[in-house]
Every structure is written in structure tokens, then in C-alpha cells.
Amino acid sequence: MADIITALGLIAEPFNFVCLIFGVGVGIMFGAMPGLSVNMGLALLLPLAFAFKGMAGILMLLGIYCGAIYGGSISAILLKTPGTPASVATTLDGYPMAVELRQPGRALGLSTTASAFGGIFSTICLIICAPLLAKISLQFSKPEYFALAVFGLSIITSVSSGNVLKGIMGGIIGLFLATVGIDAMSGAIRFTLDTTYLLGGVSFIPILIGVFALAQMLQSVEDCWQKSQLKQHVTIHKVLPSMADLKRCFVTMLRSSAIGTFIGCIPGTGGDIASFVSYDQAKRWSKHSENFGHGEPEGVAAPEAGNNAVSGGAFIPVLTLGIPGDGATAIMMGALMVQGLQPGPLLFIEKAPDVYAIFIGLLLANIIMACMGYSLIRLFVKLTNVPNEILLPIIMLMTFVGTYSYGNSMTDVYVMVASGFIGYFLNKLKFSMSAIIIGIILGGMAEQNFVGSLIMSDGNPAIFFTRPICLFFLAAAAISLLAPFFMKKKS
């Protein structure tokens, strides 16, 4: 009890609390701007965190981490331009609700509620279940990671509701792009076109910005040219979600939060995987599955609860084992070590007040994020009332600046532009951009862990069917892949 009181005292120090609020605000801004990812926000402000003594810098980074994951949903909903990879799935129903149904306030309100729910849920799990979940994640080795990647790839059939075959083709395109570069297992150089730029693989962020932001902007330019885009003034009648929406989405938020927390505690995964898996499961369990892709409330709540729940789950292996759950927590782990907090089991004994301060800081960061989200929703929605003559050049500038700032490379910009034009024409052909992104994200993970598993078993593929967790994910992947075809036959 004394440790908790000490932790509350650390949080209550005015400078520390202001740093937490500042971090959440900056995080939302970074998340909402395409190209400025969670990791980039943490990396850019890491030197500032080092300048602060004690808990202030860590609380600021916690605020950035939570705020940036939520912030990605703002541009995803209003502009169909995911601010972060974790918000890609949010565009599938968030943008149609905001534009086609003309309910941007409802979409942002649901997103804010689900984000806060997922973040608070995962923080409570972190506090209560950290040792148990850490034990489960310890059982994951290469076969389990491969099976998890296969399961992630199987949800392509769900996010490609318009045309499953084209969705699978899009996933194959993503898988091919994931093979470019130096093979991590054998060292072989593949499909680099004799350029040093591709040795490290196809850069993911420029492609993401291109196929979502630039391709959407090109479509908007075409709509303006054809005068087919409806001019509308969006008004917000209420900010908080209705009781009907909350009842409809509560079970979905609870399920997605559990999924996000579990995926977050597995090292090497992240919010992008959690959001797609959460969206897939929400669609499969929903009584309104036919509405997904057309502004379904559960389709907005599920990915946001899932990707924000990763924040607490990802800290489980960091604090208990000293293993970062994703890139953002790797940066956080470095900040903890610089401040004299060595992650691992002894941290709970030697630095108990600081651990509790991190727990309370995560909890407060999600509450502050919700307060900022609700209070600024009306400001966010004004983006939809900005004339296209003003808005489109701003988006174009953001895509170019965000892409260049990611790696300070003009080649990244060229890749983004090429991806944008290709994405524009693929959209015309009804291909799923989400399927391509899933293929890129999970392709490398699947390949490396497949080869590593075969090395572990001396080439015996039976290793994938003799491990319970691995078998569970492979069975779930088979069901996920075959379900759409059986549903078509029944209909």
C-alpha cells in the first residue's frame, strides 16, 4: 500500500502530470498526421524525455504512446487516410459512416469510446494478469509465430467482402513485396533490381501512405473534376455515443480488447495485427455482418478497441521479462533503462513505486485521451467542411512531408508516388488495399518463422501439428479462409 501511495505522489507532482497531458496531446497530433507514426513520435521526443529527471520523461512517453494510437483513427475516419498502420482497419467502416452516412461525430465518438475502453481494459489486465500472460507468451517460439502469421493472413477473406478472389490476389501481391531484400535466414538477395535501396526490403510506410492517402486524394481530384462530389456541411448534434450504440458495441469492445491485450503481450506483434483480427472477429460474431464496410458501428469500435488494447498488453513482456512487445515499447524500454529502471522480474521488487506509477500513468493517459477526444471532436469534424481546393493540397503536402520525414529519403517519396498511382488504379478494379497491407505486414514474419521452424525440426513439417497453440491458430486460419465460401453457397 505504501508503494501505491508513493506512486500516486509521483503522478500528482504538477510537472509530472503536465508532462503526461503534454504527451497525450502530442501523441494525438502525431497519430492523426499520415506518416508520423507512434514510433516516430516517441523517437523524436526521446531526447526531451532524457532531459527530464525521474518519472516526468517516462510519463510523457506513455502519453505519446497512448495518444498516437488513438490519433490515427481521426484521419482514418475523416479522410480515409490512416494516421498509423494500426488504424488501417478503421477506415473500412469509419470513413463510410463519416461521409456516406454523414455521421462523423458518431464515428469519432465511437472511436474515442472504444479506444479509451481498450486502453483501460488492457491496463487493468497489465496490473492484474501480468505474470500469467507473460507465462503464456513465453510458450511462443517460431512455429507459434508462423501459425499466428497464417491466421493473420487468413482474415484477408473477411476484409475483402466485395470480392474475395481479388482480396486473395491483393494479399499475394503483399506477400511478394514482403520477399524483396536480403533474406534474413539465408542471406540471399532477392528482387532488389540491383539497387541498394531495396536491400532492406520494400519500405512499408511509403507504400501505406501511397495506397491509402495519395490514392484517395487522386480519387477526390477526379470527383472534383467530374463535379460528382457532394458538397455538404457536416453538423454535430451530439458528441457522446448513444446508449443504443454502446449496447450494440459493448460485447464487441470487450472481445476486441481481450484480443488486443493478448496479441500485445506476444513480443514482435503490434496494433496493426490486433486491429485486423479484432475487425475480423467482430464481423464473424456480429448479427449485422452484412452492414460491415458500409458504416457499421461495430466495425468502428472493434479495430479501435483492439489496437489501443495493445498498449497495456505490450508492457507485460517489457516489465516482467525485459522483452519489448513492439517497436514503440522497445523505445520505451530504452527510456526506462536510461532512467535507471532495468525491466525484468526484479523491477517489481526493487522499484515497486515506479512500476505502480507506470500502471497509474497508463490508466490516466487513456482517461486524458478520452477527455481530449470528446472535447475536440467538433474541431476534428470541421476538416470535412474545408473546401477541396484547400484540403487536397494540404493532404498532398502532408503525404510528401510525412513520407520524406520517415527516412529522410527522396526514394521513399518516389515509392509513395508510385504506390499511390498503382493504388488508384487497383481501387478502380475493386482490389482490397487492406489485403495488400496485411500481406506486407505478415509476409516476412510468416516466411522467417516457417523456415526457422523447419530448421528446428530438421525439415519435419509435423512440428506445426504437434504443438497445441500452433495447431489452434492453424485451425482458426482454415476456418477463417473457408467460412466466406460456405456462406456464399448457403446464400
Coordinates of C-alpha atoms in Angstrom, one line a residue:
M1 CA 0.0 0.0 0.0
A2 CA 2.9 2.3 0.8
D3 CA 4.3 1.8 -2.7
I4 CA 0.9 2.7 -4.3
I5 CA 0.8 5.9 -2.2
T6 CA 4.3 6.8 -3.3
A7 CA 3.4 6.2 -6.9
L8 CA 0.3 8.4 -6.6
G9 CA 2.6 11.1 -5.2
L10 CA 4.9 10.8 -8.2
I11 CA 1.9 11.2 -10.6
A12 CA 0.5 14.1 -8.6
E13 CA 3.6 16.2 -8.9
P14 CA 2.5 19.2 -11.1
F15 CA 5.4 18.9 -13.6
N16 CA 4.9 15.1 -14.0
F17 CA 1.2 15.5 -14.6
V18 CA 1.7 18.3 -17.1
C19 CA 4.2 16.1 -19.0
L20 CA 1.6 13.3 -19.2
I21 CA -1.0 15.7 -20.6
F22 CA 1.5 17.2 -23.0
G23 CA 2.5 13.7 -24.2
V24 CA -1.1 12.7 -24.9
G25 CA -1.7 15.9 -26.9
V26 CA 1.4 15.5 -28.9
G27 CA 0.7 11.8 -29.4
I28 CA -2.8 12.5 -30.9
M29 CA -1.2 15.1 -33.3
F30 CA 1.4 12.6 -34.4
G31 CA -1.1 9.8 -34.8
A32 CA -3.5 12.0 -36.8
M33 CA -0.9 13.1 -39.4
P34 CA -0.1 10.4 -42.0
G35 CA 3.5 9.3 -41.9
L36 CA 4.1 10.5 -38.4
S37 CA 3.8 7.1 -36.6
V38 CA 3.8 6.2 -33.0
N39 CA 7.5 5.1 -33.2
M40 CA 8.4 8.4 -34.9
G41 CA 6.7 10.5 -32.2
L42 CA 8.5 8.5 -29.4
A43 CA 11.8 8.6 -31.2
L44 CA 11.6 12.4 -31.9
L45 CA 10.8 13.3 -28.3
L46 CA 13.1 10.7 -26.7
P47 CA 15.9 13.2 -26.2
L48 CA 13.5 15.5 -24.5
A49 CA 12.5 12.7 -22.2
F50 CA 16.1 12.1 -21.3
A51 CA 16.5 15.7 -20.3
F52 CA 13.8 15.3 -17.6
K53 CA 14.7 13.7 -14.3
G54 CA 12.7 11.0 -12.7
M55 CA 9.3 9.9 -13.8
A56 CA 8.4 13.0 -16.0
G57 CA 10.0 11.8 -19.2
I58 CA 8.6 8.3 -18.9
L59 CA 5.0 9.7 -18.3
M60 CA 5.4 11.9 -21.4
L61 CA 6.4 8.9 -23.5
L62 CA 3.5 6.9 -22.1
G63 CA 1.1 9.8 -23.1
I64 CA 2.6 9.9 -26.6
Y65 CA 2.2 6.1 -26.9
C66 CA -1.4 6.0 -26.0
G67 CA -2.4 9.3 -27.8
A68 CA -0.8 8.4 -31.1
I69 CA -2.6 5.0 -31.4
Y70 CA -5.9 6.8 -30.9
G71 CA -4.9 9.8 -33.1
G72 CA -4.5 7.5 -36.2
S73 CA -8.3 7.0 -36.2
I74 CA -9.1 10.7 -36.7
S75 CA -7.7 11.0 -40.2
A76 CA -8.7 7.4 -41.0
I77 CA -12.4 8.3 -40.3
L78 CA -12.5 11.8 -41.8
L79 CA -10.1 11.5 -44.7
K80 CA -9.7 7.7 -45.3
T81 CA -6.1 8.3 -44.6
P82 CA -4.8 6.1 -41.7
G83 CA -2.5 8.2 -39.5
T84 CA -0.8 4.9 -38.3
P85 CA -0.8 1.4 -39.6
A86 CA -2.9 0.3 -36.7
S87 CA -5.8 2.4 -38.0
V88 CA -6.0 0.9 -41.4
A89 CA -8.9 -1.4 -40.4
T90 CA -10.8 1.7 -39.0
T91 CA -11.2 3.1 -42.5
L92 CA -13.3 0.2 -43.6
D93 CA -16.4 1.4 -41.6
G94 CA -15.2 4.7 -40.1
Y95 CA -15.0 6.6 -43.4
P96 CA -18.3 5.3 -44.8
M97 CA -20.0 6.3 -41.5
A98 CA -18.5 9.8 -41.6
V99 CA -19.0 10.5 -45.3
E100 CA -21.7 8.2 -46.8
L101 CA -23.9 8.2 -43.7
R102 CA -22.9 11.8 -42.9
Q103 CA -22.3 10.9 -39.2
P104 CA -18.7 11.9 -38.5
G105 CA -19.5 12.8 -34.9
R106 CA -20.9 9.4 -34.3
A107 CA -17.9 7.7 -35.9
L108 CA -15.4 9.8 -33.9
G109 CA -17.4 9.3 -30.7
L110 CA -17.4 5.6 -31.1
S111 CA -13.7 5.6 -31.9
T112 CA -12.9 7.6 -28.8
T113 CA -15.0 5.4 -26.6
A114 CA -13.6 2.2 -28.0
S115 CA -10.0 3.5 -27.8
A116 CA -10.4 4.5 -24.2
F117 CA -12.2 1.2 -23.3
G118 CA -9.5 -0.9 -24.9
G119 CA -6.6 1.1 -23.3
I120 CA -8.2 1.0 -19.8
F121 CA -9.1 -2.7 -20.2
S122 CA -5.5 -3.7 -21.2
T123 CA -4.0 -1.6 -18.4
I124 CA -6.2 -3.4 -15.8
C125 CA -5.1 -6.7 -17.4
L126 CA -1.5 -5.5 -17.1
I127 CA -1.9 -4.8 -13.4
I128 CA -3.8 -8.0 -12.5
C129 CA -2.6 -10.6 -15.0
A130 CA 1.0 -9.6 -16.0
P131 CA 2.7 -12.7 -14.6
L132 CA 0.1 -15.1 -16.1
L133 CA 0.1 -13.6 -19.6
A134 CA 3.8 -13.4 -19.6
K135 CA 4.0 -17.1 -19.0
I136 CA 1.7 -17.8 -22.0
S137 CA 3.8 -15.6 -24.3
L138 CA 6.9 -17.5 -23.2
Q139 CA 5.5 -20.6 -24.8
F140 CA 5.6 -18.9 -28.2
S141 CA 8.5 -19.9 -30.5
K142 CA 8.9 -19.9 -34.3
P143 CA 6.1 -22.5 -35.1
E144 CA 3.6 -20.4 -33.0
Y145 CA 4.7 -17.2 -34.6
F146 CA 4.3 -18.8 -38.1
A147 CA 0.8 -20.0 -37.2
L148 CA -0.2 -16.6 -35.8
A149 CA 1.0 -15.0 -39.1
V150 CA -1.0 -17.5 -41.1
F151 CA -4.1 -16.8 -39.1
G152 CA -3.5 -13.1 -39.7
L153 CA -3.2 -13.7 -43.4
S154 CA -6.4 -15.7 -43.4
I155 CA -8.5 -12.7 -42.4
I156 CA -7.9 -11.2 -45.9
T157 CA -11.1 -13.0 -46.9
S158 CA -13.0 -11.0 -44.3
V159 CA -11.7 -7.6 -45.2
S160 CA -12.3 -8.3 -48.9
S161 CA -16.1 -8.6 -48.7
G162 CA -16.6 -7.1 -52.1
N163 CA -14.6 -9.8 -54.0
V164 CA -12.8 -12.5 -52.0
L165 CA -10.8 -13.7 -55.0
K166 CA -9.4 -10.2 -55.7
G167 CA -8.7 -9.9 -51.9
I168 CA -6.6 -13.0 -52.1
M169 CA -4.8 -11.7 -55.1
G170 CA -4.1 -8.5 -53.2
G171 CA -2.7 -10.5 -50.3
I172 CA -0.4 -12.4 -52.7
I173 CA 0.9 -9.0 -54.1
G174 CA 1.6 -8.0 -50.5
L175 CA 3.4 -11.3 -49.8
F176 CA 5.6 -10.9 -52.9
L177 CA 6.6 -7.3 -51.8
A178 CA 7.5 -8.8 -48.4
T179 CA 10.1 -11.1 -50.0
V180 CA 12.1 -8.2 -51.5
G181 CA 15.5 -7.6 -50.0
I182 CA 18.0 -9.7 -48.1
D183 CA 16.5 -13.0 -46.8
A184 CA 17.0 -12.9 -43.0
M185 CA 17.5 -16.7 -42.8
S186 CA 19.8 -17.4 -45.8
G187 CA 21.3 -14.0 -46.6
A188 CA 20.2 -14.4 -50.3
I189 CA 19.5 -11.1 -52.2
R190 CA 16.1 -11.2 -53.8
F191 CA 14.3 -8.9 -56.3
T192 CA 16.4 -5.8 -55.5
L193 CA 16.8 -4.7 -59.1
D194 CA 20.5 -4.1 -58.3
T195 CA 19.6 -1.1 -56.1
T196 CA 20.9 -0.6 -52.5
Y197 CA 17.6 0.9 -51.5
L198 CA 15.8 -2.4 -51.7
L199 CA 18.4 -4.4 -49.8
G200 CA 16.5 -3.7 -46.6
G201 CA 13.2 -4.7 -48.2
V202 CA 10.3 -2.5 -49.5
S203 CA 9.7 0.4 -47.1
F204 CA 6.3 -0.2 -45.6
I205 CA 5.3 3.4 -44.6
P206 CA 5.7 5.0 -48.0
I207 CA 3.5 2.2 -49.5
L208 CA 0.9 2.7 -46.8
I209 CA 0.8 6.4 -47.4
G210 CA 0.7 5.9 -51.1
V211 CA -2.1 3.3 -51.4
F212 CA -4.3 5.0 -48.8
A213 CA -3.6 8.7 -48.7
L214 CA -2.4 9.6 -52.2
A215 CA -4.7 7.1 -54.0
Q216 CA -7.7 8.5 -52.1
M217 CA -6.6 12.1 -52.9
L218 CA -6.3 11.2 -56.6
Q219 CA -9.9 9.8 -56.5
S220 CA -11.0 13.0 -54.8
V221 CA -9.4 15.1 -57.5
E222 CA -11.2 13.0 -60.1
D223 CA -14.5 13.5 -58.3
C224 CA -13.9 17.3 -58.2
W225 CA -13.0 17.3 -61.9
Q226 CA -16.2 15.4 -62.7
K227 CA -18.2 17.6 -60.3
S228 CA -19.6 14.4 -58.8
Q229 CA -18.5 15.0 -55.2
L230 CA -21.3 16.2 -52.9
K231 CA -20.6 19.4 -51.1
Q232 CA -22.0 19.2 -47.6
H233 CA -21.8 21.0 -44.3
V234 CA -21.5 18.5 -41.5
T235 CA -23.0 19.4 -38.2
I236 CA -22.5 17.6 -34.9
H237 CA -25.6 17.2 -32.8
K238 CA -24.0 15.1 -30.1
V239 CA -20.5 14.0 -29.3
L240 CA -21.0 11.2 -26.8
P241 CA -22.1 7.8 -28.3
S242 CA -25.8 7.0 -27.8
M243 CA -26.9 4.2 -25.4
A244 CA -28.1 2.2 -28.4
D245 CA -24.6 2.3 -29.9
L246 CA -22.9 1.4 -26.6
K247 CA -25.2 -1.6 -26.1
R248 CA -24.6 -2.7 -29.7
C249 CA -20.8 -2.4 -29.4
F250 CA -20.2 -3.3 -25.8
V251 CA -19.6 -7.1 -26.3
T252 CA -17.5 -6.3 -29.5
M253 CA -15.3 -3.8 -27.5
L254 CA -14.9 -6.4 -24.7
R255 CA -13.9 -9.1 -27.2
S256 CA -11.6 -6.8 -29.2
S257 CA -9.9 -5.5 -26.0
A258 CA -9.2 -9.1 -24.9
I259 CA -7.8 -9.9 -28.4
G260 CA -5.6 -6.7 -28.4
T261 CA -4.3 -7.4 -25.0
F262 CA -3.3 -10.9 -25.8
I263 CA -1.7 -10.0 -29.1
G264 CA 0.1 -7.1 -27.5
C265 CA 1.7 -9.3 -24.9
I266 CA 3.3 -11.5 -27.6
P267 CA 6.6 -10.0 -28.5
G268 CA 7.0 -9.0 -32.1
T269 CA 3.3 -8.2 -32.8
G270 CA 1.5 -4.9 -32.7
G271 CA -1.6 -2.8 -33.1
D272 CA -1.9 -3.4 -36.9
I273 CA -2.4 -7.2 -36.4
A274 CA -4.7 -6.6 -33.4
S275 CA -6.9 -4.2 -35.3
F276 CA -7.4 -6.5 -38.3
V277 CA -8.0 -9.6 -36.1
S278 CA -10.5 -7.7 -34.0
Y279 CA -12.3 -6.4 -37.0
D280 CA -12.5 -9.9 -38.5
Q281 CA -13.8 -11.4 -35.3
A282 CA -16.4 -8.6 -34.9
K283 CA -17.7 -9.3 -38.3
R284 CA -17.9 -13.0 -37.8
W285 CA -19.8 -12.7 -34.5
S286 CA -22.0 -9.7 -35.3
K287 CA -25.7 -10.0 -36.0
H288 CA -25.2 -7.2 -38.5
S289 CA -22.3 -8.6 -40.5
E290 CA -23.9 -7.6 -43.8
N291 CA -23.5 -3.9 -42.8
F292 CA -19.7 -4.1 -42.4
G293 CA -18.0 -1.9 -44.9
H294 CA -20.9 0.5 -45.0
G295 CA -20.6 2.3 -41.7
E296 CA -21.3 -0.4 -39.2
P297 CA -20.8 0.9 -35.6
E298 CA -19.1 -2.4 -34.5
G299 CA -16.8 -2.1 -37.5
V300 CA -15.5 1.2 -36.0
A301 CA -15.4 0.1 -32.4
A302 CA -13.7 -3.3 -32.9
P303 CA -10.3 -2.2 -34.5
E304 CA -10.0 0.8 -32.2
A305 CA -10.6 -1.2 -29.0
G306 CA -8.2 -3.9 -30.4
N307 CA -5.3 -1.6 -31.4
N308 CA -5.5 0.5 -28.2
A309 CA -5.6 -2.6 -26.0
V310 CA -2.2 -3.5 -27.4
S311 CA -0.7 -0.6 -25.3
G312 CA -1.2 -2.3 -22.0
G313 CA -0.5 -5.8 -23.3
A314 CA 2.8 -4.8 -24.9
F315 CA 4.1 -3.7 -21.5
I316 CA 3.6 -7.1 -20.0
P317 CA 6.7 -8.7 -21.6
V318 CA 8.6 -5.4 -21.2
L319 CA 8.2 -5.0 -17.5
T320 CA 8.2 -8.7 -16.5
L321 CA 10.7 -10.2 -18.9
G322 CA 12.6 -7.3 -20.4
I323 CA 11.4 -8.2 -23.9
P324 CA 9.8 -5.4 -25.9
G325 CA 6.4 -6.3 -27.3
D326 CA 6.7 -4.0 -30.3
G327 CA 8.8 -1.1 -31.7
A328 CA 7.2 1.5 -29.5
T329 CA 7.8 -0.5 -26.3
A330 CA 11.4 -1.1 -27.4
I331 CA 11.9 2.7 -27.4
M332 CA 10.1 2.9 -24.0
M333 CA 12.4 0.1 -22.7
G334 CA 15.4 2.2 -23.6
A335 CA 13.9 5.2 -21.8
L336 CA 13.3 3.1 -18.7
M337 CA 16.9 1.8 -18.7
V338 CA 18.3 5.4 -19.1
Q339 CA 16.2 6.4 -16.1
G340 CA 17.7 3.6 -14.0
L341 CA 14.8 1.2 -14.3
Q342 CA 16.0 -2.2 -15.5
P343 CA 13.0 -4.2 -16.9
G344 CA 12.6 -7.7 -15.6
P345 CA 11.2 -9.7 -12.6
L346 CA 13.4 -7.8 -10.1
L347 CA 11.9 -4.5 -11.2
F348 CA 8.7 -5.3 -9.2
I349 CA 10.8 -5.8 -6.1
E350 CA 13.5 -3.1 -6.4
K351 CA 11.4 -0.3 -8.0
A352 CA 7.9 -1.1 -7.0
P353 CA 6.7 2.6 -6.7
D354 CA 8.0 3.3 -10.2
V355 CA 6.2 0.3 -11.6
Y356 CA 2.9 1.4 -10.0
A357 CA 3.5 4.9 -11.3
I358 CA 3.7 3.4 -14.8
F359 CA 0.5 1.5 -14.2
I360 CA -1.3 4.6 -13.0
G361 CA 0.2 6.7 -15.8
L362 CA -1.1 4.3 -18.5
L363 CA -4.5 4.4 -16.9
L364 CA -4.6 8.2 -16.7
A365 CA -3.2 8.6 -20.2
N366 CA -6.2 6.7 -21.6
I367 CA -8.6 8.8 -19.5
I368 CA -7.0 12.1 -20.6
M369 CA -7.0 10.8 -24.2
A370 CA -10.8 10.3 -24.0
C371 CA -11.3 13.7 -22.5
M372 CA -9.3 15.4 -25.2
G373 CA -11.0 13.3 -27.9
Y374 CA -14.6 14.2 -26.7
S375 CA -13.7 17.9 -26.2
L376 CA -12.1 18.3 -29.7
I377 CA -14.4 16.1 -31.8
R378 CA -16.2 19.2 -33.1
L379 CA -12.9 20.7 -34.2
F380 CA -11.8 17.5 -35.9
V381 CA -15.1 17.3 -37.9
K382 CA -14.5 20.8 -39.3
L383 CA -12.0 19.0 -41.6
T384 CA -14.9 17.6 -43.6
N385 CA -16.3 21.2 -44.2
V386 CA -13.0 22.5 -45.6
P387 CA -13.3 23.1 -49.4
N388 CA -11.5 20.5 -51.5
E389 CA -9.5 23.3 -53.2
I390 CA -7.9 23.9 -49.8
L391 CA -8.0 20.4 -48.2
L392 CA -6.5 18.4 -51.1
P393 CA -3.2 20.5 -51.4
I394 CA -2.8 20.2 -47.6
I395 CA -3.2 16.4 -47.7
M396 CA -0.8 16.2 -50.6
L397 CA 1.8 18.3 -48.7
M398 CA 1.3 16.0 -45.6
T399 CA 1.8 12.9 -47.7
F400 CA 5.1 14.2 -49.2
V401 CA 6.4 15.7 -45.9
G402 CA 5.4 12.7 -43.9
T403 CA 7.0 10.2 -46.3
Y404 CA 10.2 12.2 -46.6
S405 CA 10.5 12.7 -42.8
Y406 CA 10.1 9.0 -42.2
G407 CA 13.6 8.1 -43.6
N408 CA 14.9 11.4 -45.0
S409 CA 15.0 9.8 -48.4
M410 CA 13.6 11.0 -51.7
T411 CA 13.5 7.4 -52.9
D412 CA 10.8 6.9 -50.2
V413 CA 8.8 9.7 -51.8
Y414 CA 9.2 8.1 -55.3
V415 CA 7.9 4.8 -53.9
M416 CA 5.0 6.6 -52.2
V417 CA 4.0 8.3 -55.5
A418 CA 4.3 5.1 -57.5
S419 CA 2.2 3.2 -54.8
G420 CA -0.4 6.0 -54.9
F421 CA -1.0 5.7 -58.7
I422 CA -1.0 1.9 -58.6
G423 CA -3.4 2.0 -55.6
Y424 CA -5.6 4.4 -57.5
F425 CA -6.0 2.0 -60.4
L426 CA -6.3 -1.1 -58.2
N427 CA -9.1 0.7 -56.3
K428 CA -10.8 1.2 -59.7
L429 CA -10.5 -2.6 -60.3
K430 CA -12.1 -3.2 -56.8
F431 CA -8.9 -4.7 -55.3
S432 CA -8.6 -4.5 -51.5
M433 CA -5.8 -2.2 -50.3
S434 CA -6.1 -3.7 -46.8
A435 CA -5.3 -7.1 -48.2
I436 CA -2.1 -5.8 -49.7
I437 CA -1.1 -4.2 -46.5
I438 CA -1.8 -7.3 -44.5
G439 CA 0.4 -9.3 -46.9
I440 CA 3.3 -6.9 -46.5
I441 CA 3.0 -6.8 -42.7
L442 CA 2.8 -10.5 -42.1
G443 CA 4.7 -11.9 -45.1
G444 CA 8.2 -11.5 -43.6
M445 CA 7.0 -12.8 -40.2
A446 CA 5.4 -15.9 -41.8
E447 CA 8.4 -16.7 -44.0
Q448 CA 11.1 -16.3 -41.4
N449 CA 9.3 -18.3 -38.8
F450 CA 8.4 -21.0 -41.3
V451 CA 12.0 -21.6 -42.3
G452 CA 13.1 -21.3 -38.6
S453 CA 10.5 -23.9 -37.6
L454 CA 11.8 -26.4 -40.3
I455 CA 15.4 -25.8 -39.1
M456 CA 14.2 -26.6 -35.5
S457 CA 12.6 -29.8 -36.6
D458 CA 15.3 -31.0 -39.2
G459 CA 12.8 -30.4 -42.0
N460 CA 9.9 -32.2 -40.5
P461 CA 6.6 -30.2 -41.1
A462 CA 4.9 -32.2 -38.4
I463 CA 6.2 -29.6 -35.9
F464 CA 3.2 -27.4 -36.9
F465 CA 0.7 -30.0 -36.0
T466 CA 2.1 -31.4 -32.7
R467 CA 2.2 -28.1 -30.8
P468 CA -1.2 -27.2 -29.2
I469 CA -1.0 -23.4 -29.6
C470 CA 0.3 -23.7 -33.2
L471 CA -2.5 -26.2 -34.1
F472 CA -5.1 -23.9 -32.6
F473 CA -4.0 -20.9 -34.8
L474 CA -3.8 -23.1 -38.0
A475 CA -7.3 -24.5 -37.4
A476 CA -8.6 -21.0 -36.8
A477 CA -6.9 -19.9 -40.1
A478 CA -8.6 -22.8 -42.0
I479 CA -12.0 -21.9 -40.6
S480 CA -11.4 -18.2 -41.4
L481 CA -10.4 -18.9 -45.0
L482 CA -13.2 -21.4 -45.8
A483 CA -16.1 -19.6 -44.0
P484 CA -16.8 -17.0 -46.8
F485 CA -17.1 -19.7 -49.4
F486 CA -19.5 -21.8 -47.3
M487 CA -21.6 -18.6 -46.6
K488 CA -21.8 -17.9 -50.3
K489 CA -23.0 -21.4 -51.0
K490 CA -25.7 -21.1 -48.4
S491 CA -26.9 -17.8 -49.7

